[in-house]
PDB file of C-alpha atoms in Angstrom:
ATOM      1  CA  UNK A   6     -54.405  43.602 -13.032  1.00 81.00           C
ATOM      2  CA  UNK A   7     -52.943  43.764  -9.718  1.00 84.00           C
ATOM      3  CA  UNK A   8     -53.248  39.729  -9.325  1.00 87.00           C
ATOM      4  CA  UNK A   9     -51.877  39.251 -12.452  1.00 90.00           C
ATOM      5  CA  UNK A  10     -48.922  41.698 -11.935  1.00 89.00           C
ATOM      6  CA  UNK A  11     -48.423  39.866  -8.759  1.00 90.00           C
ATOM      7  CA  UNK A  12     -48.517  36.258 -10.770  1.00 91.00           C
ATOM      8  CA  UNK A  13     -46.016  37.993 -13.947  1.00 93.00           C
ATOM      9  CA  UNK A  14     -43.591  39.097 -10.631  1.00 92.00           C
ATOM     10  CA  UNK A  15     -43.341  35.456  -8.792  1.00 92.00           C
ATOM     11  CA  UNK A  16     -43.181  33.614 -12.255  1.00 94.00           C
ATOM     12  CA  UNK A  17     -40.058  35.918 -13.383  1.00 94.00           C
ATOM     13  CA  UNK A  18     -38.397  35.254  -9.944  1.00 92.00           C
ATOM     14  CA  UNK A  19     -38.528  31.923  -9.597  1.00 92.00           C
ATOM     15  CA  UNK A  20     -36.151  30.506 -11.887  1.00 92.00           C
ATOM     16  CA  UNK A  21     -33.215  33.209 -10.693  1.00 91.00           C
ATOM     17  CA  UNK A  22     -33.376  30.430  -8.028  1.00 89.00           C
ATOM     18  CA  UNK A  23     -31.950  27.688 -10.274  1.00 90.00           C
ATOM     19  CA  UNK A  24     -28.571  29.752 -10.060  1.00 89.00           C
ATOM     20  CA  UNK A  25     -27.786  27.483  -6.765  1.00 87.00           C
ATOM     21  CA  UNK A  26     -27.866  24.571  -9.002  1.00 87.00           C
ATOM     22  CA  UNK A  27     -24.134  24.892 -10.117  1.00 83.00           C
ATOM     23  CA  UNK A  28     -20.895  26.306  -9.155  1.00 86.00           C
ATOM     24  CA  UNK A  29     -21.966  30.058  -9.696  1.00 88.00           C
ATOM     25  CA  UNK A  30     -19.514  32.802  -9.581  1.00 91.00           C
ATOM     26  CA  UNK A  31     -20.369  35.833  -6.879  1.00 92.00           C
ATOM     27  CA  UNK A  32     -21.091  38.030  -9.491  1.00 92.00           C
ATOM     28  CA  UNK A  33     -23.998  35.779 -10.676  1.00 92.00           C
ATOM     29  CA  UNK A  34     -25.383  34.968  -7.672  1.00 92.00           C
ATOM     30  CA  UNK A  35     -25.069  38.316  -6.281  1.00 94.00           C
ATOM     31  CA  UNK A  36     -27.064  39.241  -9.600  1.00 94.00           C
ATOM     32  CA  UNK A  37     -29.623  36.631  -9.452  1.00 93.00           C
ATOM     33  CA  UNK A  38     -30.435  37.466  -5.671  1.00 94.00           C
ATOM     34  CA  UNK A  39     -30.638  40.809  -6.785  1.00 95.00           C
ATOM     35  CA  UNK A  40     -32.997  40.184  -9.315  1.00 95.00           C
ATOM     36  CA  UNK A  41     -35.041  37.892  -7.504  1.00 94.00           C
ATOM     37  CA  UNK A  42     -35.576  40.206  -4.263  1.00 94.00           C
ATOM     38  CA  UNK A  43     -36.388  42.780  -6.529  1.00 95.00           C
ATOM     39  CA  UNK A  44     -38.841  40.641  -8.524  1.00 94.00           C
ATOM     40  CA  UNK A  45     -40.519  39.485  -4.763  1.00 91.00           C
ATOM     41  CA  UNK A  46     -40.802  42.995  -3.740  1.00 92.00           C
ATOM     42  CA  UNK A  47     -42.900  44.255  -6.349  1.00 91.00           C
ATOM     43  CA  UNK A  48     -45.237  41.279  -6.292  1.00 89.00           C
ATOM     44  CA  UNK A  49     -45.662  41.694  -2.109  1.00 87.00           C
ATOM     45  CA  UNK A  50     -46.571  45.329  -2.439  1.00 89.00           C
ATOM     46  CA  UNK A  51     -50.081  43.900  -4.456  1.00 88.00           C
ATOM     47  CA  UNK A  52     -50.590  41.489  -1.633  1.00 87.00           C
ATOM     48  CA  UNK A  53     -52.607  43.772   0.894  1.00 89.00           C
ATOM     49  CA  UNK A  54     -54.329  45.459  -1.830  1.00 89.00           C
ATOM     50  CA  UNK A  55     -55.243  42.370  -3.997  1.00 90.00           C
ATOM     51  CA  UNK A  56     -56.709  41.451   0.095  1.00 90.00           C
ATOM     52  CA  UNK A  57     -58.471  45.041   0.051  1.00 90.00           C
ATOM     53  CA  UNK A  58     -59.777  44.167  -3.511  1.00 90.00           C
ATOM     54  CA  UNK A  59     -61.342  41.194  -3.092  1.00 90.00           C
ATOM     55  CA  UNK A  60     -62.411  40.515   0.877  1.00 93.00           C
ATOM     56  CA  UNK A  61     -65.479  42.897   2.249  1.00 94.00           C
ATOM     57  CA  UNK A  62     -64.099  45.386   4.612  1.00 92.00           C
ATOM     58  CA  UNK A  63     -64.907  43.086   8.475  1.00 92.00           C
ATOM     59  CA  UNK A  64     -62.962  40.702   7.099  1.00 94.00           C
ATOM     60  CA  UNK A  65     -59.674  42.246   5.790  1.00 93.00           C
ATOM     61  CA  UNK A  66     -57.767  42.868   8.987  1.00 93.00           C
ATOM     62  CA  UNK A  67     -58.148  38.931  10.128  1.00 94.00           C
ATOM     63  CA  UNK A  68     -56.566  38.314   6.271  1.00 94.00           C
ATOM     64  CA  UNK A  69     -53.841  40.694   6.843  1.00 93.00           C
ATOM     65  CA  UNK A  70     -53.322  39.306   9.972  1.00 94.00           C
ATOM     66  CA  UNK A  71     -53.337  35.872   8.903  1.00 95.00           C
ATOM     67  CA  UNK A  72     -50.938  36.449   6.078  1.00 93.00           C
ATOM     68  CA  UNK A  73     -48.596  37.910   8.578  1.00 93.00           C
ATOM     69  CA  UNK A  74     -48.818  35.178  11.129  1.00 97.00           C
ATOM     70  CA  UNK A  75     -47.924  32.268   8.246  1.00 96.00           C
ATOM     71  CA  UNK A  76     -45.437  34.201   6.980  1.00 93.00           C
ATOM     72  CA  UNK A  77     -43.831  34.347  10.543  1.00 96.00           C
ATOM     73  CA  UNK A  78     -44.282  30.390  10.479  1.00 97.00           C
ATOM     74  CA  UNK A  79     -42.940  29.693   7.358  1.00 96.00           C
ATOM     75  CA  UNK A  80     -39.909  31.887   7.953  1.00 94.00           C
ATOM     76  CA  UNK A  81     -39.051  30.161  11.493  1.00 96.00           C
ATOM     77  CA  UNK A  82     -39.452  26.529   9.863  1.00 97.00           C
ATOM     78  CA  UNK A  83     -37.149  27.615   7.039  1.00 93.00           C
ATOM     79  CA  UNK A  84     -34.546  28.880   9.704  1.00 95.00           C
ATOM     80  CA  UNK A  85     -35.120  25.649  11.506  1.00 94.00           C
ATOM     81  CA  UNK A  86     -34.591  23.051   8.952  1.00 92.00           C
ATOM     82  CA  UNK A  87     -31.347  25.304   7.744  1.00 91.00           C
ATOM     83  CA  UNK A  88     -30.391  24.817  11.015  1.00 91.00           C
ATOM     84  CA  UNK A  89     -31.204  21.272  11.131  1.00 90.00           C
ATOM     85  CA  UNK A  90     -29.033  20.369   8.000  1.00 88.00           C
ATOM     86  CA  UNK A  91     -26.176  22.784   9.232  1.00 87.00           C
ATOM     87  CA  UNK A  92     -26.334  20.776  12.333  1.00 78.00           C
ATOM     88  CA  UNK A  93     -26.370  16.935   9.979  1.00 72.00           C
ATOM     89  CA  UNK A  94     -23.275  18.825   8.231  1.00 71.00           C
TER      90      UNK A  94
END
C-alpha cells in the first residue's frame, strides 16, 4: 500500500505543474505550488520505509544513502542549468 500511496501522491502532483504553461495569476500558482509540495511530501515520507520494506536490513543504509546522494545531484544540476538559462537570458 505504501508504494502505491507513494505512486497515487506523484501522479496527483504532477499535472499542478502544467500551471507554468500560461499566464497564471499568483493566486493560482501560489495554489498549485501549494498543492503540489503538499502532494510531494506525503509521497517522500513512504520513500525510506517502502526502502525498509523491501531491501534486507545490510543493505538499507547504502539505499538510503544512495537516495540522498542523487537527490543532492539532481538538485545541483537543476540549480545549474537554471542558472545556465538565466545566464543565455
Amino acid at each position: 500500500r505504501r508504494m502505491l500511496m507513494q505512486a497515487i501522491c506523484y501522479l496527483l502532483a504532477a499535472p499542478l505543474l502544467f500551471v507554468f504553461w500560461g499566464e497564471p495569476s499568483y493566486g493560482a500558482v501560489a495554489a498549485c505550488i501549494f498543492g503540489f509540495s503538499l502532494l510531494r511530501a506525503f509521497a517522500a515520507s513512504n520513500e525510506h520505509p517502502v526502502v525498509c520494506d523491501v531491501l534486507p536490513p545490510p543493505v538499507r543504509s547504502t539505499a538510503i544513502g544512495l537516495m540522498n546522494t542523487t537527490n543532492s545531484i539532481a538538485g545541483g544540476i537543476g540549480i545549474m542549468g537554471a542558472g545556465l538559462l538565466m545566464d543565455g537570458y
